[in-house]
Tab-separated table of C-alpha atoms and ligand atoms in Angstrom:
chain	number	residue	atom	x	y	z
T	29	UNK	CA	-16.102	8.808	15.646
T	30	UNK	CA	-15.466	11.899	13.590
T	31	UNK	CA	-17.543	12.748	11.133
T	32	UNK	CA	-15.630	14.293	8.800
T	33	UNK	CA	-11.820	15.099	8.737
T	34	UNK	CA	-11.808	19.176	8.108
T	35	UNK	CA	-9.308	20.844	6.656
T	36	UNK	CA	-8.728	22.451	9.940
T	37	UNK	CA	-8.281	18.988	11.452
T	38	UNK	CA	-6.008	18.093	8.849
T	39	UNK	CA	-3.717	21.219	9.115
T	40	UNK	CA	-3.531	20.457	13.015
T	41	UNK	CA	-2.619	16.676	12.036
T	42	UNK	CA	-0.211	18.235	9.919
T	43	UNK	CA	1.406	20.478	12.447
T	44	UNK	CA	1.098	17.840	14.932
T	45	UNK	CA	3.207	15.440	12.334
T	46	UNK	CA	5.991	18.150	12.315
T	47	UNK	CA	5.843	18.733	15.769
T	48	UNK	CA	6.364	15.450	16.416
T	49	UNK	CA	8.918	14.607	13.702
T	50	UNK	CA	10.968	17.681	14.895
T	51	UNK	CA	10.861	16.229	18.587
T	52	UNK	CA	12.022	13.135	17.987
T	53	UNK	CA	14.579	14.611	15.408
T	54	UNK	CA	15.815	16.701	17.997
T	55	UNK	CA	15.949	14.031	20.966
T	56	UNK	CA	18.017	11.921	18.560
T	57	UNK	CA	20.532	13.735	16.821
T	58	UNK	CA	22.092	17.363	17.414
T	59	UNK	CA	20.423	19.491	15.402
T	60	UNK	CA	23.397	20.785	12.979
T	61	UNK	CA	23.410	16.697	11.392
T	62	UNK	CA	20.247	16.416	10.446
T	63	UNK	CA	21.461	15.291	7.204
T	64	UNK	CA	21.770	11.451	9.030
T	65	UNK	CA	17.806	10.944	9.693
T	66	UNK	CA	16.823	12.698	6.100
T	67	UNK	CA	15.322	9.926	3.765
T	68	UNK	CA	14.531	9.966	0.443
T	69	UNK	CA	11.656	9.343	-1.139
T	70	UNK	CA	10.411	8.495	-4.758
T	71	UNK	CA	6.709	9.605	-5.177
T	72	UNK	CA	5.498	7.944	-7.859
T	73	UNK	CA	2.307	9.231	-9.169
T	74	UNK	CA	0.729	6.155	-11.058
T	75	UNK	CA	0.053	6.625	-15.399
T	76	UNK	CA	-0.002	9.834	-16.772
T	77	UNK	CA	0.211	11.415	-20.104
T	78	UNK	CA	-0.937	9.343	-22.691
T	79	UNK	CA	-1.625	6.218	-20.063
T	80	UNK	CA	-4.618	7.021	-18.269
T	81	UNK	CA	-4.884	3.763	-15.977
T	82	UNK	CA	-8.025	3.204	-15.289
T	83	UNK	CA	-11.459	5.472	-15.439
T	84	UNK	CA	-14.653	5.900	-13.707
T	85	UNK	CA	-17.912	5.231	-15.046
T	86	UNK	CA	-18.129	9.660	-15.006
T	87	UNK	CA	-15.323	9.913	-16.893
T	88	UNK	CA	-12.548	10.617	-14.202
T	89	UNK	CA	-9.521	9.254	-14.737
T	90	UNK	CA	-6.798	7.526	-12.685
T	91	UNK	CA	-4.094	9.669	-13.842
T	92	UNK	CA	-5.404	13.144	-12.467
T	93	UNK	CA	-6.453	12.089	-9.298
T	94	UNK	CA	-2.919	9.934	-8.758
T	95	UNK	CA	-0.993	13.329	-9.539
T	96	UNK	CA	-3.145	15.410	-6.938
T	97	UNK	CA	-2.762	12.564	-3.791
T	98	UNK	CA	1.197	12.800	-5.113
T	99	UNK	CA	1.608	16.440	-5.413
T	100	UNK	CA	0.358	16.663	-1.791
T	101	UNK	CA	2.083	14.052	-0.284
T	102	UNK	CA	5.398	15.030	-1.547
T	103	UNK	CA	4.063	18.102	-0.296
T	104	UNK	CA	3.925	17.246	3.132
T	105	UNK	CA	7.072	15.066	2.821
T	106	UNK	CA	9.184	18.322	2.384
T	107	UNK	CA	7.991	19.920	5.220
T	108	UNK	CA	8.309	17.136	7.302
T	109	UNK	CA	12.553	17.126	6.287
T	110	UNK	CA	12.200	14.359	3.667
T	111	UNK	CA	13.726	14.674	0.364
T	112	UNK	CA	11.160	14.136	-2.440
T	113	UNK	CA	11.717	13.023	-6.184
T	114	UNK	CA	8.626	12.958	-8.377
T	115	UNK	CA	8.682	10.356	-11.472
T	116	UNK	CA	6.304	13.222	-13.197
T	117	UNK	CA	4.894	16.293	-11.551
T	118	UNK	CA	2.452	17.149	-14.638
T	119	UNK	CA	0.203	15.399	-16.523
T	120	UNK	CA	2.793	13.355	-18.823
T	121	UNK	CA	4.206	10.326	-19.097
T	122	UNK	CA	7.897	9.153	-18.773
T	123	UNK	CA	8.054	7.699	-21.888
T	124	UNK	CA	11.503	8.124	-24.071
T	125	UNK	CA	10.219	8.314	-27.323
T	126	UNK	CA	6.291	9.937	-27.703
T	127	UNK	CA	6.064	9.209	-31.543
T	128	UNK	CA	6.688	5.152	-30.776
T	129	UNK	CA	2.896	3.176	-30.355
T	130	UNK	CA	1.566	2.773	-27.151
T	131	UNK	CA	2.987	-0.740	-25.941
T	132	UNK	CA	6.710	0.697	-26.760
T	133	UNK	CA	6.033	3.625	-24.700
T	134	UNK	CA	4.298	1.931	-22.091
T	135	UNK	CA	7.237	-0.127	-21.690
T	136	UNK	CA	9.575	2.675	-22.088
T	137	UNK	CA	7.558	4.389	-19.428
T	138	UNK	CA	7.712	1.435	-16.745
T	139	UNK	CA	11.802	1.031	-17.394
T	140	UNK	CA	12.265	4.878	-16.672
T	141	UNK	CA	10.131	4.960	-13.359
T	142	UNK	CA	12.493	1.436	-12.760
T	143	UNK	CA	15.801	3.804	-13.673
T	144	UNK	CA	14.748	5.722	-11.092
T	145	UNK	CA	14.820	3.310	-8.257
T	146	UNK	CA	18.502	2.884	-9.304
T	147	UNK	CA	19.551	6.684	-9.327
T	148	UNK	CA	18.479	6.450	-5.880
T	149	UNK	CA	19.384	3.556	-4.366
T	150	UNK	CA	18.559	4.599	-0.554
T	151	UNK	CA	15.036	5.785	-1.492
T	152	UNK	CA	11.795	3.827	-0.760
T	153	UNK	CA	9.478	4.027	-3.401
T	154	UNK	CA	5.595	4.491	-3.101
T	155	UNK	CA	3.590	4.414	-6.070
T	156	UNK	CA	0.350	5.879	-5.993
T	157	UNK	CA	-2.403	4.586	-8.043
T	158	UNK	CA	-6.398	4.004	-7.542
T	159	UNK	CA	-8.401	0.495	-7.984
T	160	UNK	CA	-11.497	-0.785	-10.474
T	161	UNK	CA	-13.558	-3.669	-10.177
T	162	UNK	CA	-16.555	-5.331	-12.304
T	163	UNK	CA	-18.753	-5.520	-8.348
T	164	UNK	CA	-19.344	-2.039	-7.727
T	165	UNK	CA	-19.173	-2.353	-3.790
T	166	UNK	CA	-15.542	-3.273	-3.570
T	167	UNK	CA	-13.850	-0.078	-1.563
T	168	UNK	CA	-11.246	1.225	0.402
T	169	UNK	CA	-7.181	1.447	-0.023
T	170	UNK	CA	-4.765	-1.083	-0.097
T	171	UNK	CA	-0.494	-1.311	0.038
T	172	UNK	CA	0.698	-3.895	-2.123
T	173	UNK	CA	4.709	-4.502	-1.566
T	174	UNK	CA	7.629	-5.833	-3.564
T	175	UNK	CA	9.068	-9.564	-2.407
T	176	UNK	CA	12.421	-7.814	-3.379
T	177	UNK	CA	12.793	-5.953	-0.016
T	178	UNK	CA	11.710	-7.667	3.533
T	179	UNK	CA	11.237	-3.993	4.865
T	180	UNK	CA	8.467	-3.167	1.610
T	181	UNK	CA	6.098	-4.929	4.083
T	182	UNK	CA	7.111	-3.014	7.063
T	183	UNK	CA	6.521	0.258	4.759
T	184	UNK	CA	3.254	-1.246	3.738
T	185	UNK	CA	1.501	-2.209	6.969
T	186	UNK	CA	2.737	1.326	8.221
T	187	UNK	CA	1.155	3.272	5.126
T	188	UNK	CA	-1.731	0.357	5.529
T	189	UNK	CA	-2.345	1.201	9.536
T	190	UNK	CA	-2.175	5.150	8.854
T	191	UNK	CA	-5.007	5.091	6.252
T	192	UNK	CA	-7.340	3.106	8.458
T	193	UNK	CA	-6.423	4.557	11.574
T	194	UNK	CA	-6.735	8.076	10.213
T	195	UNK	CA	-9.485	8.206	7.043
T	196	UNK	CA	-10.841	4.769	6.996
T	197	UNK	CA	-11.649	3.130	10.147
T	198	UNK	CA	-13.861	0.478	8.692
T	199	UNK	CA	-11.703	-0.830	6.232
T	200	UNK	CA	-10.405	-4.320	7.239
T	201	UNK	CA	-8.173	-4.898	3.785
T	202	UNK	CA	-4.595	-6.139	4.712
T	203	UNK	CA	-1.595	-5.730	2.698
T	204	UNK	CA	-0.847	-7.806	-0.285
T	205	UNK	CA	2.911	-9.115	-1.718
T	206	UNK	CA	2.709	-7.976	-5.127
T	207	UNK	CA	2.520	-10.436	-7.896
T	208	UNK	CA	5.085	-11.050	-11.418
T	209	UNK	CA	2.486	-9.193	-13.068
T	210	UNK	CA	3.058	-6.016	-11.745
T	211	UNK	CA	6.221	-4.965	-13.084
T	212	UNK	CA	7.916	-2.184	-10.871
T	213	UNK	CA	6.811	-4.380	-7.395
T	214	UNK	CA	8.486	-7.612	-9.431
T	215	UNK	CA	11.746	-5.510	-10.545
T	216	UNK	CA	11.968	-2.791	-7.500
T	217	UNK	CA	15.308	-1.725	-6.585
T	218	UNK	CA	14.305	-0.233	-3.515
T	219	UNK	CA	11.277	-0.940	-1.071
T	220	UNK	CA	8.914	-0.165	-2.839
T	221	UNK	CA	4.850	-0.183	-2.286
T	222	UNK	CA	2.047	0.482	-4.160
T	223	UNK	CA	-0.833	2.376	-2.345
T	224	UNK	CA	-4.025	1.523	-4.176
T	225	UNK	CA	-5.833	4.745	-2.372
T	226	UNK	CA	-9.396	3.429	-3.290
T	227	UNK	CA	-12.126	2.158	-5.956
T	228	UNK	CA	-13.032	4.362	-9.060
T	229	UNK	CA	-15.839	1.504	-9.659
T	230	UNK	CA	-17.673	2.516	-6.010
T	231	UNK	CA	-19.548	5.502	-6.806
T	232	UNK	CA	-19.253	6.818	-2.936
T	233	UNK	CA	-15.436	6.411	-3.346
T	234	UNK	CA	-14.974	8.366	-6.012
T	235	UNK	CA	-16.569	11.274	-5.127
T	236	UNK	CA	-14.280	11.328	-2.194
T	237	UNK	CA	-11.657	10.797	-4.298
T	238	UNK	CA	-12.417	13.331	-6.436
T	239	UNK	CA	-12.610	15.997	-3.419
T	240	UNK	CA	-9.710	18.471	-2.851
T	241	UNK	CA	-9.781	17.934	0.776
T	242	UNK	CA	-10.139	14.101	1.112
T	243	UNK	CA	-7.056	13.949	-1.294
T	244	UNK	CA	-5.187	16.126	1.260
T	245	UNK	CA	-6.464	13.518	3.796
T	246	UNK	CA	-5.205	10.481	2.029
T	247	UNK	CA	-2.130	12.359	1.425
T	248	UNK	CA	-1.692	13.076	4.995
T	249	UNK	CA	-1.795	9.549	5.855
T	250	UNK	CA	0.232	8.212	3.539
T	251	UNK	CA	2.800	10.343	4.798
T	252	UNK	CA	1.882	9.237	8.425
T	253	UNK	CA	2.659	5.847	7.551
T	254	UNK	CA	6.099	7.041	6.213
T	255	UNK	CA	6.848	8.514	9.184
T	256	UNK	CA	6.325	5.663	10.893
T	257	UNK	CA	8.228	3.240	9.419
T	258	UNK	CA	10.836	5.729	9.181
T	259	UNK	CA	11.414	6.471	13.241
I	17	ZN	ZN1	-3.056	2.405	-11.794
C-alpha cells in the first residue's frame, strides 16, 4: 500500500492520464477532429461568497477548500482536452442581486448555477462540496447523483471508484441518488453529481483537506473518474 501519494506520484498519474487519454484519442478518431470526443464540463465549486456551507470546528470553511479541489480539477480537465466552465472561479457567490437578504440570494444563487446547466446542455455537471456530521468519526467522500439522468449514476460510481481506488482505499461508502432536498440534483439539466470530497467534522480529514497536495490528489481523481465514464 502506498503510504503517501507525492506530488511526484501525482504528476506521473497525471502524465500517465494524458498519455493515456491521448492514446485512446488517437486510436479512435484522426487526429484533425478531435472536436467529436471533446466534452464539456461544468465545475461547480460548492458556496462561495457570502454562503460559506459548512465550517470546521478550526474555523475552515467549506467554501475555500471547494474552490481549491475545483480550480485544480478544471485544471487537469484542460489539459486532458476537456472544455471547462467554472460557476465561480473566486471567492464569490453567483447571486444576482448582493444588496437582497441572504435567503433571496441564496436562491438567486442556486437558479444561476441551474441556468447554467441549460447554457450547456451537453455538459455533465459535478459539484464539489465537503460533508459535516454531529459523530466526529464519519469520513471519507461520497458522489451523490441526480434521478434526472440514468447516466448521473454511471458518472458517479466512476468519480466514486477513482477516489477509492486512487486516495482512499478503505473507504467502503457507495453512491447515493440525491434527494428533493437538494435542489440542483432535484432540478439538473444535465448529469449531474455531487462529490462530497470528505468530513470537515473528522479532525484527520480535514487536515488532509486542508493540504495543498491532497487537494491536488482528490482533484486528480475526480478527474480520473471523468475520464472514465467518458471513454
Ligand atoms: Zn456544501
Amino acid at each position: 500500500m502506498l503510504k503517501r501519494f507525492t506530488p511526484q506520484l501525482a504528476l506521473l498519474a497525471i502524465i500517465c492520464l494524458i498519455a493515456a487519454f491521448s492514446y485512446v484519442k488517437s486510436e479512435v478518431i484522426p487526429t484533425n477532429t478531435t472536436t467529436d470526443i471533446a466534452k464539456t464540463v461544468i465545475i461547480d465549486a460548492g458556496h462561495g461568497g457570502f454562503d460559506g456551507g459548512a465550517s470546521a470546528a478550526d474555523g475552515t470553511v467549506e467554501k475555500d477548500i471547494n474552490l481549491q479541489i475545483a480550480l485544480k480539477t478544471a485544471y487537469i480537465l484542460r489539459l486532458n482536452g476537456f472544455e471547462v466552465i467554472m460557476t465561480r472561479d473566486s471567492d464569490t457567490g453567483t447571486e444576482d442581486d448582493e444588496s437582497e437578504a441572504i435567503a433571496k440570494r441564496k436562491k438567486s444563487d442556486l437558479s444561476n448555477r441551474l441556468q447554467m446547466m441549460k447554457d450547456y446542455p451537453d455538459a455533465i455537471y459535478v459539484s464539489i462540496h465537503l460533508n459535516k456530521f454531529t459523530t466526529s468519526a464519519a469520513n471519507g467522500a461520497q458522489v451523490f447523483y441526480t434521478k434526472n439522468y440514468k447516466e448521473a449514476r454511471d458518472l458517479a460510481q466512476s468519480v466514486q471508484q477513482s477516489i477509492v481506488t486512487l486516495i482512499q482505499p478503505e473507504n467502503t461508502r457507495v453512491v447515493k441518488q440525491g434527494t428533493d432536498s437538494t435542489y440542483l440534483l432535484k432540478n439538473a439539466a444535465v448529469p449531474t453529481i455531487i462529490v462530497e470530497c470528505g468530513f470537515l467534522s473528522n479532525k484527520s480529514e480535514l487536515e488532509k483537506l486542508k493540504n495543498d497536495d491532497y487537494q491536488s490528489q482528490m482533484a486528480l481523481a475526480i478527474v480520473g473518474g471523468i475520464m472514465d465514464y467518458s471513454k
